[in-house]
Amino acid sequence: MSFIEGFSIGLGMIIFIGPVFFLLLNSTLQFGVKAGVAVAFGIIFSDFVCVGLCYYGFSSLLNIEQHQFWIGIIGSVILFGMGITYVFKEVAIPEHNILNAKGFQTFFLKGFNINFFNPFVFAVWIGVYQYGKSKYLNQELFIIFLMAVLLGILTTDVLKVLLSKKVKGFISPKRLTIFFKGTGIILMLFAIRLLYLVW
């Protein structure tokens, strides 16, 4: 029961359309499935770190307004910088998407940073953690619940990557350029909104 509920909550996270969603799409459309999967693993690893912080009692520190402020500042800078990159970068669709270890690490870090330095991600995880802890008093069931939530999130992110691959054949360099510029603007708007909310 704890696994089913946790996995369902993880799948339900698909309704959140944030900056990581656009990062997943862009990475997959330009550099292929492996790049998208690398981003997805970066996202889930940052979520795992959030769970670890909650588990070891750091959730109270994350609730402190000053800490949320600095996390938000770092997150907004990362988002804005990435948005500018997408707006001005030259887009090309490689014929052969060969992702070496260094490339995988780069996309992994992009996914990790955008997700980890978003205070709203922490807020969601603190809520999920507290809910699971209050409902599953048995420690083993509680751990299963948390792992199931993480698995559900990873599943949704991988599905987004695979769906992006399906539409890649219809994407021309010109359309991809327009999409990238639009995404860059959206990421910058997310950055401004985040900065406004934490100020």
Short mmCIF file of C-alpha atoms in Angstrom, two decimals:
data_model
loop_
_atom_site.label_atom_id
_atom_site.label_comp_id
_atom_site.label_asym_id
_atom_site.label_seq_id
_atom_site.Cartn_x
_atom_site.Cartn_y
_atom_site.Cartn_z
CA MET A 1 0.00 0.00 0.00
CA SER A 2 2.78 2.45 0.89
CA PHE A 3 4.54 1.70 -2.41
CA ILE A 4 1.37 2.18 -4.48
CA GLU A 5 0.52 5.45 -2.75
CA GLY A 6 4.08 6.78 -3.03
CA PHE A 7 4.39 5.80 -6.68
CA SER A 8 1.03 7.44 -7.45
CA ILE A 9 2.17 10.66 -5.77
CA GLY A 10 5.39 10.55 -7.81
CA LEU A 11 3.42 10.09 -11.05
CA GLY A 12 1.16 12.94 -9.99
CA MET A 13 4.16 15.27 -10.05
CA ILE A 14 3.80 15.28 -13.85
CA ILE A 15 1.26 18.12 -13.46
CA PHE A 16 4.05 20.48 -12.35
CA ILE A 17 5.27 22.29 -15.47
CA GLY A 18 8.41 24.05 -14.29
CA PRO A 19 11.86 24.90 -15.61
CA VAL A 20 13.06 21.28 -15.41
CA PHE A 21 10.30 20.29 -17.85
CA PHE A 22 11.65 22.64 -20.52
CA LEU A 23 15.22 21.56 -19.80
CA LEU A 24 14.21 17.93 -20.38
CA LEU A 25 12.51 18.80 -23.67
CA ASN A 26 15.33 20.95 -25.02
CA SER A 27 18.07 18.51 -24.08
CA THR A 28 16.25 15.60 -25.72
CA LEU A 29 15.25 17.49 -28.87
CA GLN A 30 18.75 18.75 -29.61
CA PHE A 31 21.04 16.07 -28.17
CA GLY A 32 18.90 12.94 -28.01
CA VAL A 33 17.47 10.55 -25.46
CA LYS A 34 20.73 10.00 -23.59
CA ALA A 35 21.02 13.72 -22.84
CA GLY A 36 17.41 13.82 -21.64
CA VAL A 37 17.97 10.78 -19.45
CA ALA A 38 21.10 12.41 -18.00
CA VAL A 39 19.00 15.46 -17.06
CA ALA A 40 16.34 13.15 -15.56
CA PHE A 41 18.97 11.42 -13.41
CA GLY A 42 20.26 14.81 -12.26
CA ILE A 43 16.73 15.80 -11.27
CA ILE A 44 16.05 12.60 -9.36
CA PHE A 45 19.41 12.76 -7.60
CA SER A 46 18.63 16.28 -6.38
CA ASP A 47 15.25 14.98 -5.17
CA PHE A 48 17.09 12.18 -3.36
CA VAL A 49 19.30 14.78 -1.66
CA CYS A 50 16.17 16.72 -0.63
CA VAL A 51 14.74 13.54 0.92
CA GLY A 52 18.04 12.95 2.72
CA LEU A 53 18.00 16.49 4.11
CA CYS A 54 14.46 15.98 5.39
CA TYR A 55 15.36 12.58 6.85
CA TYR A 56 18.30 13.94 8.80
CA GLY A 57 16.33 16.85 10.20
CA PHE A 58 17.40 19.68 7.92
CA SER A 59 13.84 20.45 6.84
CA SER A 60 13.50 22.90 9.74
CA LEU A 61 16.59 24.76 8.49
CA LEU A 62 15.16 24.89 4.97
CA ASN A 63 12.00 26.49 6.33
CA ILE A 64 14.00 29.44 7.66
CA GLU A 65 13.19 32.47 5.51
CA GLN A 66 16.81 33.59 5.14
CA HIS A 67 17.90 30.19 3.88
CA GLN A 68 15.02 30.08 1.39
CA PHE A 69 16.05 33.54 0.22
CA TRP A 70 19.61 32.51 -0.66
CA ILE A 71 18.52 29.25 -2.26
CA GLY A 72 16.07 31.27 -4.34
CA ILE A 73 18.75 33.80 -5.33
CA ILE A 74 21.11 31.05 -6.53
CA GLY A 75 18.25 29.30 -8.34
CA SER A 76 17.12 32.48 -10.10
CA VAL A 77 20.69 33.25 -11.24
CA ILE A 78 21.07 29.72 -12.67
CA LEU A 79 17.70 29.92 -14.42
CA PHE A 80 18.34 33.38 -15.85
CA GLY A 81 21.79 32.42 -17.08
CA MET A 82 20.46 29.29 -18.76
CA GLY A 83 17.60 31.30 -20.28
CA ILE A 84 20.05 33.79 -21.84
CA THR A 85 22.08 30.86 -23.19
CA TYR A 86 19.01 29.37 -24.88
CA VAL A 87 17.96 32.71 -26.37
CA PHE A 88 21.33 33.45 -28.00
CA LYS A 89 22.76 30.00 -28.72
CA GLU A 90 22.98 28.69 -32.27
CA VAL A 91 20.88 25.58 -32.60
CA ALA A 92 22.03 22.59 -34.59
CA ILE A 93 20.69 19.05 -34.65
CA PRO A 94 23.64 16.63 -34.59
CA GLU A 95 23.37 13.76 -37.04
CA HIS A 96 24.89 11.35 -34.52
CA ASN A 97 24.03 11.91 -30.87
CA ILE A 98 27.14 10.56 -29.16
CA LEU A 99 27.13 11.48 -25.50
CA ASN A 100 30.43 10.81 -23.77
CA ALA A 101 31.00 10.71 -20.02
CA LYS A 102 31.76 14.45 -19.86
CA GLY A 103 28.59 15.29 -21.80
CA PHE A 104 26.50 13.06 -19.55
CA GLN A 105 27.97 14.80 -16.50
CA THR A 106 27.15 18.24 -17.95
CA PHE A 107 23.48 17.40 -18.52
CA PHE A 108 23.31 15.63 -15.16
CA LEU A 109 24.56 18.78 -13.40
CA LYS A 110 22.09 20.97 -15.32
CA GLY A 111 19.20 18.83 -14.12
CA PHE A 112 20.54 18.72 -10.57
CA ASN A 113 21.18 22.47 -10.27
CA ILE A 114 17.88 23.68 -11.72
CA ASN A 115 15.91 21.31 -9.49
CA PHE A 116 17.98 21.59 -6.31
CA PHE A 117 18.20 25.38 -6.19
CA ASN A 118 14.45 25.80 -6.45
CA PRO A 119 12.96 26.44 -2.98
CA PHE A 120 9.55 25.26 -4.19
CA VAL A 121 11.01 21.79 -4.75
CA PHE A 122 12.09 21.78 -1.11
CA ALA A 123 8.62 22.94 -0.06
CA VAL A 124 6.97 20.08 -1.98
CA TRP A 125 9.36 17.51 -0.52
CA ILE A 126 8.91 18.77 3.03
CA GLY A 127 5.15 18.37 2.55
CA VAL A 128 5.47 14.87 1.07
CA TYR A 129 7.94 13.85 3.79
CA GLN A 130 5.75 15.08 6.63
CA TYR A 131 2.68 13.41 5.11
CA GLY A 132 4.45 10.07 4.77
CA LYS A 133 5.96 10.28 8.24
CA SER A 134 2.59 10.96 9.87
CA LYS A 135 0.82 8.19 7.95
CA TYR A 136 3.42 5.43 8.00
CA LEU A 137 4.65 5.05 11.55
CA ASN A 138 6.47 1.87 10.59
CA GLN A 139 9.96 2.96 9.47
CA GLU A 140 10.21 0.33 6.74
CA LEU A 141 6.89 1.32 5.19
CA PHE A 142 7.89 4.98 5.40
CA ILE A 143 11.15 4.35 3.51
CA ILE A 144 9.26 2.33 0.90
CA PHE A 145 6.84 5.24 0.50
CA LEU A 146 9.66 7.75 -0.08
CA MET A 147 11.50 5.48 -2.53
CA ALA A 148 8.24 4.90 -4.42
CA VAL A 149 7.68 8.66 -4.75
CA LEU A 150 11.20 9.03 -6.19
CA LEU A 151 10.59 6.14 -8.60
CA GLY A 152 7.32 7.71 -9.72
CA ILE A 153 9.04 11.04 -10.44
CA LEU A 154 11.83 9.32 -12.38
CA THR A 155 9.21 7.43 -14.40
CA THR A 156 7.40 10.63 -15.40
CA ASP A 157 10.67 12.34 -16.36
CA VAL A 158 11.78 9.40 -18.53
CA LEU A 159 8.33 9.34 -20.18
CA LYS A 160 8.73 13.05 -21.02
CA VAL A 161 12.08 12.25 -22.63
CA LEU A 162 10.63 9.39 -24.68
CA LEU A 163 7.67 11.51 -25.81
CA SER A 164 10.09 14.27 -26.83
CA LYS A 165 11.92 11.73 -28.99
CA LYS A 166 8.66 10.94 -30.81
CA VAL A 167 8.23 14.54 -32.01
CA LYS A 168 11.90 15.05 -32.86
CA GLY A 169 11.36 13.88 -36.45
CA PHE A 170 9.00 16.81 -37.05
CA ILE A 171 11.43 19.40 -35.68
CA SER A 172 13.49 21.39 -38.17
CA PRO A 173 16.48 23.55 -37.13
CA LYS A 174 14.35 26.67 -37.69
CA ARG A 175 11.51 25.40 -35.51
CA LEU A 176 13.97 24.22 -32.89
CA THR A 177 15.58 27.67 -32.84
CA ILE A 178 12.18 29.29 -32.24
CA PHE A 179 11.42 26.72 -29.54
CA PHE A 180 14.78 27.33 -27.85
CA LYS A 181 14.35 31.11 -27.85
CA GLY A 182 10.85 30.70 -26.43
CA THR A 183 12.16 28.36 -23.77
CA GLY A 184 14.94 30.81 -22.92
CA ILE A 185 12.39 33.56 -22.39
CA ILE A 186 10.25 31.23 -20.24
CA LEU A 187 13.27 30.27 -18.10
CA MET A 188 14.12 33.95 -17.58
CA LEU A 189 10.50 34.62 -16.57
CA PHE A 190 10.72 31.72 -14.09
CA ALA A 191 13.91 33.31 -12.73
CA ILE A 192 12.26 36.71 -12.31
CA ARG A 193 9.20 35.13 -10.68
CA LEU A 194 11.39 33.12 -8.30
CA LEU A 195 13.40 36.22 -7.39
CA TYR A 196 10.19 38.16 -6.78
CA LEU A 197 8.71 35.45 -4.54
CA VAL A 198 11.79 35.05 -2.35
CA TRP A 199 12.66 38.77 -2.14
#
